[in-house]
Structures are given as structure tokens and as C-alpha cells.
Coordinates of C-alpha atoms in Angstrom, one line a residue:
M245 CA 5.5 6.3 -23.8
A246 CA 3.8 9.4 -22.5
L247 CA 1.5 11.7 -24.5
V248 CA 2.7 15.3 -25.1
F249 CA 0.8 18.3 -26.4
N250 CA 1.5 19.0 -30.0
P251 CA 0.5 22.5 -31.0
P252 CA -0.3 23.2 -34.7
P253 CA 2.3 25.1 -36.7
N254 CA 0.1 28.2 -36.7
W255 CA 0.0 28.4 -32.9
P256 CA 2.9 29.8 -30.7
A257 CA 5.1 27.2 -29.2
P258 CA 4.3 26.5 -25.5
P259 CA 7.0 26.3 -22.8
A260 CA 8.7 23.0 -22.5
G261 CA 6.6 20.4 -20.6
W262 CA 3.5 22.6 -20.7
A263 CA 0.1 20.8 -21.1
P264 CA -3.3 22.5 -21.3
T265 CA -5.7 22.3 -18.4
P266 CA -9.2 20.9 -19.1
T267 CA -10.6 24.5 -19.1
W268 CA -7.9 26.0 -21.3
R269 CA -9.0 27.4 -24.7
P270 CA -6.6 28.7 -27.4
D271 CA -6.7 32.3 -28.5
P272 CA -9.0 32.5 -31.5
A273 CA -6.4 34.8 -33.2
W274 CA -4.2 31.7 -33.6
G275 CA -6.5 30.2 -36.1
P276 CA -8.0 26.8 -36.3
V277 CA -6.3 23.5 -35.9
P278 CA -5.5 22.1 -39.4
E279 CA -7.7 19.2 -40.5
G280 CA -6.2 15.9 -39.3
W281 CA -3.8 17.5 -36.9
Q282 CA -3.3 15.5 -33.7
L283 CA -3.0 17.7 -30.6
W284 CA -1.7 14.8 -28.5
V285 CA 1.2 12.6 -29.7
E286 CA 3.4 10.0 -28.2
E287 CA 6.6 11.5 -26.9
P288 CA 9.5 10.1 -29.0
E289 CA 12.1 8.0 -27.2
P290 CA 15.4 9.9 -26.7
E291 CA 18.1 8.8 -29.0
P292 CA 21.0 7.1 -27.2
I293 CA 24.1 9.2 -26.8
Q294 CA 27.3 7.6 -28.2
V295 CA 30.4 8.2 -26.1
E296 CA 33.9 7.4 -27.3
E297 CA 36.1 5.5 -24.9
A298 CA 38.9 7.5 -23.4
T299 CA 42.5 6.3 -23.4
I300 CA 44.7 7.2 -20.5
E301 CA 48.4 7.3 -21.2
P302 CA 50.7 6.2 -18.4
L303 CA 52.9 8.9 -16.8

């Protein structure tokens, strides 16, 4: 699994797939990261899509 950036709830949501660069710093107006918050988490596995079988009626 890949690690993905997990912004705290008091920060704005980043665009999909965005990851901070090594020199990036958050805007101080966003507030601190809550104690114990993990900024990097494992990306969850996508849930399988269930598809119903189609039935074709003869003509």
C-alpha cells in the first residue's frame, strides 16, 4: 500500500493526489496539527465493485 497525505480536520482539503514537497510549510492560520494526528497514512484498498450478471433474452 502507498502512503498518502492526511491533512488534519482544521486544514483545507488538498487537491486529489497532492503531496507536500520537502520545503512546503502549512499556512500558520490553519492552526496546529492535533496531538497524535498522523499526516501520512496508508491508502485504503479500493472496495471491490459488485456487478450483477446480465441476462439476454433471445429474439
